Short mmCIF file of C-alpha atoms in Angstrom, two decimals:
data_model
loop_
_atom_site.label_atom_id
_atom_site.label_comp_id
_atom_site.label_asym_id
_atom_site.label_seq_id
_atom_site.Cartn_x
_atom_site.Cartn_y
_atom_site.Cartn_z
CA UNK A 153 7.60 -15.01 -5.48
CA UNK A 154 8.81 -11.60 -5.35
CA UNK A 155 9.34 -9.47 -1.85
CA UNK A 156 10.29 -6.20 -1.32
CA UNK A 157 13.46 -5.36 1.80
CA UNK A 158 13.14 -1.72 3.32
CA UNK A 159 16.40 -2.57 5.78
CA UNK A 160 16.13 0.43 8.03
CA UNK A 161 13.39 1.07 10.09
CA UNK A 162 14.14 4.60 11.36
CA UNK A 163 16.10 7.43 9.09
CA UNK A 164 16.47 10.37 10.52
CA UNK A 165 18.28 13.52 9.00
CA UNK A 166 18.42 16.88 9.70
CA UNK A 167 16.47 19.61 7.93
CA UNK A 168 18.30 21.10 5.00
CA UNK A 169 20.53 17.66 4.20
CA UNK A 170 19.81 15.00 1.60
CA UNK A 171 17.68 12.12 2.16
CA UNK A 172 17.81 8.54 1.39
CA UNK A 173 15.48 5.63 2.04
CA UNK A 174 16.55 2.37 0.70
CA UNK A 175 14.52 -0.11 -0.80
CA UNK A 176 15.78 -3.40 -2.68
CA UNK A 177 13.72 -6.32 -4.52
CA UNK A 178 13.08 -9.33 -6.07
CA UNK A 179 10.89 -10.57 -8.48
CA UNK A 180 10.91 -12.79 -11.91
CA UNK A 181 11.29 -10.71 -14.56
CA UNK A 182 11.13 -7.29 -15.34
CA UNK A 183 9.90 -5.18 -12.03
CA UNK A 184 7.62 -2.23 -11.86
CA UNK A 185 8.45 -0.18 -8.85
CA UNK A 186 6.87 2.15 -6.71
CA UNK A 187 6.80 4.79 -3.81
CA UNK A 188 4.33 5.76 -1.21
CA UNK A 189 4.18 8.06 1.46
CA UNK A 190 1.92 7.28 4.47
CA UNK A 191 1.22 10.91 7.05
CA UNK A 192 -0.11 9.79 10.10
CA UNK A 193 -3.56 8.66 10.17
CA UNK A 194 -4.12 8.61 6.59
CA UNK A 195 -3.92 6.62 3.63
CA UNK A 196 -1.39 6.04 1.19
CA UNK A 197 -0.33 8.63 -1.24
CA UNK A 198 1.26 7.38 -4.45
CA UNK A 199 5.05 9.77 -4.97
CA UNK A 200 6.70 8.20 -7.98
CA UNK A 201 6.71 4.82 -9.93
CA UNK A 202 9.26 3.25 -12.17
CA UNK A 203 8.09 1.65 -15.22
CA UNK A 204 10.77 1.99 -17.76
CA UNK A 205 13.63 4.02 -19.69
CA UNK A 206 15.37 6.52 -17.88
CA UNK A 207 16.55 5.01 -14.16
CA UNK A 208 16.33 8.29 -12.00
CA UNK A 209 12.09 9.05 -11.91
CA UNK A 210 10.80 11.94 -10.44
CA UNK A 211 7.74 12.52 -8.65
CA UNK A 212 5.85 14.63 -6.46
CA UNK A 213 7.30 16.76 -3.48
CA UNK A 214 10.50 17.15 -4.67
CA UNK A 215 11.33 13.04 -4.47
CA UNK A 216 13.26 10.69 -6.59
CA UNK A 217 14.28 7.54 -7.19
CA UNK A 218 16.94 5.83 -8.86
CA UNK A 219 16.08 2.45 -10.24
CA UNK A 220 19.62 -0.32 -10.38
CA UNK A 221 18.56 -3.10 -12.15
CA UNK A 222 22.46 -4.74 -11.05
CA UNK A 223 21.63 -3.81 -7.03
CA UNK A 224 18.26 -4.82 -7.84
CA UNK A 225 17.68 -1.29 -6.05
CA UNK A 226 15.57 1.65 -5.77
CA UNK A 227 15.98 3.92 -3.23
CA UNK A 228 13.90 6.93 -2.52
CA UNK A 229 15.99 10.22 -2.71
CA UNK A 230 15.38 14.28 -1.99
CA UNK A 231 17.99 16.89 -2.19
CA UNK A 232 17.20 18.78 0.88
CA UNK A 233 14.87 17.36 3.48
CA UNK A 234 11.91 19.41 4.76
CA UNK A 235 10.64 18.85 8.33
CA UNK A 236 6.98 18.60 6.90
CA UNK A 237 8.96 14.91 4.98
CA UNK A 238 8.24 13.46 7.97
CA UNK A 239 6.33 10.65 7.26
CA UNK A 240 6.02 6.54 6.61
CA UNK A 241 7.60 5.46 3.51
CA UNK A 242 6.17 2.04 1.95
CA UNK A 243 8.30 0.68 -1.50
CA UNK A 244 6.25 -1.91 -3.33
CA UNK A 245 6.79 -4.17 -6.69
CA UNK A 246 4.80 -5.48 -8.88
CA UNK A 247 6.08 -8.13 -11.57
CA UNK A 248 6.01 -6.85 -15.74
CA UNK A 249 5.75 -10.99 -16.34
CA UNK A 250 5.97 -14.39 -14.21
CA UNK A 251 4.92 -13.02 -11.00
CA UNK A 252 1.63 -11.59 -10.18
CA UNK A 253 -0.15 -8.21 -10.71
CA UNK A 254 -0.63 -7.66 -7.03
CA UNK A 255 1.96 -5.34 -5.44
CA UNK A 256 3.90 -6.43 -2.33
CA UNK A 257 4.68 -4.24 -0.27
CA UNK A 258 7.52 -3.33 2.23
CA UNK A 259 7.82 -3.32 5.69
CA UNK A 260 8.18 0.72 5.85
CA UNK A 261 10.67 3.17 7.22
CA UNK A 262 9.94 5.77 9.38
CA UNK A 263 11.52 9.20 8.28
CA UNK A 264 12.31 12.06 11.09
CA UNK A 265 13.23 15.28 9.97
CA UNK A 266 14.99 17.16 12.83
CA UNK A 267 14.55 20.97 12.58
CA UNK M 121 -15.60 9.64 -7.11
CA UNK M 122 -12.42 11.75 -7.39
CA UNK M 123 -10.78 9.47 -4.66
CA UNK M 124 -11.12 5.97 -3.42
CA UNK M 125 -13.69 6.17 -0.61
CA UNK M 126 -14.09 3.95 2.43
CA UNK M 127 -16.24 3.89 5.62
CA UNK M 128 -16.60 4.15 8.05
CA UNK M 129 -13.66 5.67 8.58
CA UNK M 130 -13.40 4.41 12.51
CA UNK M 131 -15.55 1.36 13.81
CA UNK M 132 -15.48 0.16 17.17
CA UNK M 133 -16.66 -3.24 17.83
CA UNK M 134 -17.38 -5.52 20.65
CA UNK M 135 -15.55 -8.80 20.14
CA UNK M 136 -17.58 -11.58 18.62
CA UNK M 137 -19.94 -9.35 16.19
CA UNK M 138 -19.55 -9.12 12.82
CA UNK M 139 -18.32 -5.87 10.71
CA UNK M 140 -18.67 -4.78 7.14
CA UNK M 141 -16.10 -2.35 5.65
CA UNK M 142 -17.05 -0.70 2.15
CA UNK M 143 -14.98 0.51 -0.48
CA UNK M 144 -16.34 2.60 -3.42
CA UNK M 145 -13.37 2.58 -6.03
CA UNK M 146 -12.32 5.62 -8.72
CA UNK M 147 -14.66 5.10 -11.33
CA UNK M 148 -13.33 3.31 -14.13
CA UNK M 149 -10.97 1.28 -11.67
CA UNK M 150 -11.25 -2.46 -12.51
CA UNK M 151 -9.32 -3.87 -10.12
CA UNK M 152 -9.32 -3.48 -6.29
CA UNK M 153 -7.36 -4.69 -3.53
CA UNK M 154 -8.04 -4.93 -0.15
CA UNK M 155 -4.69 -4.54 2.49
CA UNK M 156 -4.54 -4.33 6.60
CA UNK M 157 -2.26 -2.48 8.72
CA UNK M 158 -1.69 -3.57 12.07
CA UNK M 159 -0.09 -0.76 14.05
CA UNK M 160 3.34 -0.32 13.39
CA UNK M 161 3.50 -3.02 10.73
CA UNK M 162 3.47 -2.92 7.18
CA UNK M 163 1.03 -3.88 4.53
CA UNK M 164 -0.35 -7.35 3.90
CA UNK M 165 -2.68 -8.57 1.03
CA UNK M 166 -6.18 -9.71 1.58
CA UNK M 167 -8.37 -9.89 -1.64
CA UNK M 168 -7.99 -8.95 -5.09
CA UNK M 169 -10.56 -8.38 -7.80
CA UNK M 170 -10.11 -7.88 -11.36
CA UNK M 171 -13.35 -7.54 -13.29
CA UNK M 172 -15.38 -9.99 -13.20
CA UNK M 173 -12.76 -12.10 -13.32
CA UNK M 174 -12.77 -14.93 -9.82
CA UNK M 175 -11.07 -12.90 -7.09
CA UNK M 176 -7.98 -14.01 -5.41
CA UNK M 177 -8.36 -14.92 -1.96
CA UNK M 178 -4.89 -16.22 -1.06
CA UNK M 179 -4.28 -13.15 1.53
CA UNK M 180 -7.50 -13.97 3.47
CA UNK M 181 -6.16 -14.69 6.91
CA UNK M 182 -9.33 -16.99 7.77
CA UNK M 183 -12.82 -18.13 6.84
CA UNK M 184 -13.99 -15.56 9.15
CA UNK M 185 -12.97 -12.97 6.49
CA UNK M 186 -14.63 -12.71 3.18
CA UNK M 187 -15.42 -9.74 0.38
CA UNK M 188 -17.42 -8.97 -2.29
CA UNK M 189 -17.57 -6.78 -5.33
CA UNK M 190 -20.50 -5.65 -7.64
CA UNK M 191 -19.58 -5.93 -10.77
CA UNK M 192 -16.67 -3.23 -10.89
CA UNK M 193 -17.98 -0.31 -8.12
CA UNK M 194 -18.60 -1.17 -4.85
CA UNK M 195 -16.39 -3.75 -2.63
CA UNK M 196 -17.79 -5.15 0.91
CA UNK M 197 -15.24 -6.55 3.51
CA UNK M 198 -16.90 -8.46 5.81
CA UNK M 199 -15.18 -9.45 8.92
CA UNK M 200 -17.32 -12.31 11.69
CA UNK M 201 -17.03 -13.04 14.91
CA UNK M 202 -14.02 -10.53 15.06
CA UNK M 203 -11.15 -10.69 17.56
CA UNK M 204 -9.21 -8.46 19.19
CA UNK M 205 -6.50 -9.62 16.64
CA UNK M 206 -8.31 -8.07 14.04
CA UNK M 207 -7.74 -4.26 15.25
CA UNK M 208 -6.26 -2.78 12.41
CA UNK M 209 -6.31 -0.53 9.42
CA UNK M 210 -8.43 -1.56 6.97
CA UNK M 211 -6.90 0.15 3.61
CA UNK M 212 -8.63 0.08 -0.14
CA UNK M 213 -6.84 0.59 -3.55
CA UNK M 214 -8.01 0.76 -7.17
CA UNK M 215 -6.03 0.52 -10.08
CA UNK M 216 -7.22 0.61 -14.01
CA UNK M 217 -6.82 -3.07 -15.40
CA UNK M 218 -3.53 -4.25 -14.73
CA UNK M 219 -2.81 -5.61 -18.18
CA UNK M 220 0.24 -3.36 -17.73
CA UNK M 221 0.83 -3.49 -14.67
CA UNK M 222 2.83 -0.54 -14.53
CA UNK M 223 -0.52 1.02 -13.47
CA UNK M 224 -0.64 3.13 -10.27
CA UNK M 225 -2.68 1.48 -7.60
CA UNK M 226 -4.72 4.71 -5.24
CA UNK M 227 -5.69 3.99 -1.87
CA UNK M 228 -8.38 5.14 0.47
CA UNK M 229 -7.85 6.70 3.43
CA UNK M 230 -8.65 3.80 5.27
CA UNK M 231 -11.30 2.26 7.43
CA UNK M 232 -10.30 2.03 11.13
CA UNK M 233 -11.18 -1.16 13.18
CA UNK M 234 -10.58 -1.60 16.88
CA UNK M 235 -12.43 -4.38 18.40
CA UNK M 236 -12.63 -4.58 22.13
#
């Protein structure tokens, strides 16, 4: 079965500083990985997705992610956080082979960017 | 559609009556997935249809909850008898096949249910 650990529920930072939300997994065999961000009351928005080849992905508002196939990792990153970042952040995985081709999805974590 | 679409977008309910919830997919999607949101809580699966392949049902909490899917468009959730337990987010997502399932899965913005 594979599952999906967001271990913090709350990250806050301040405005201007890096960010980091952690996600780790697990799954049988190779894992595709993604981001979401959730604004409140809306949907989900898709940010960035790790398929293969290079381990650090990019996506969309600045956000990236660095994929550790040893930590079995792949935390959500951003250089300098913007206020507007606040927001629920949802990891999921989805299994390349041996699992199944429906994601699973985190638990969340709640980012707070202090002015 | 340029998005996934759901509605309604809020429903309120009296407990005890039955709801639909419909989801109209990005065209060219083949497979759906319904998810609920409680408040404060994460994701968890419901359904999942691929084609016209037999959908998987292992997320349905109970017989009370079913869905449907013409052909590859249109998806009907179908909640009876609901219970205040069922107050939740109703969320939609469509994804091309997921032969490789590196896909990206889009979601609606979500149907609202609070049943009182």
């Amino acid at each position: 079965a594979q599952s999906v650990a967001q271990p913090e529920d709350q990250v806050n930072v301040a405005e201007g500083n890096p960010l980091t939300v952690k996600c780790t997994y697990s799954v049988s065999g190779n894992p595709y990985l993604f981001w979401y961000v959730q604004y409140p009351n809306r949907g989900l928005q898709f940010l960035l997705k790790y398929i293969t080849g290079d381990n650090l992905v990019k996506g969309s508002y600045g956000f990236e992610a660095e994929f550790n196939k040893s930590q079995t990792s792949f935390h959500l990153k951003k250089p300098s956080a913007l206020v507007s970042d606040s927001a629920l952040y949802f990891c999921a995985v989805r299994a390349l082979s041996g699992g199944s081709y429906i994601p699973t999805f985190g638990r969340g974590t709640s980012l707070i960017v202090h002015p | 559609g340029a998005g996934v679409s759901q509605s309604p977008s809020n429903k309120v309910t009296e407990k005890g009556k039955d709801v639909e919830l419909r989801c109209d997919p990005i065209s060219g999607h083949t497979a759906l997935y319904w998810y609920r949101q409680r408040l404060g809580q994460g994701l968890e699966f419901l359904i999942y249809f691929q084609g016209n392949s037999a959908p998987d049902k292992s997320g349905l909490p109970s017989d009370r909850f079913s869905a449907e899917r013409t052909g590859e468009s249109v998806s009907t959730l179908t909640i009876q008898r609901t219970q205040q337990e069922d107050s939740a987010v109703y969320l939609c997502a469509s994804s091309l096949t997921p032969a490789g399932s590196g896909n990206t899965i889009y979601f609606g913005e979500g149907s609202w249910l609070t049943v009182v």
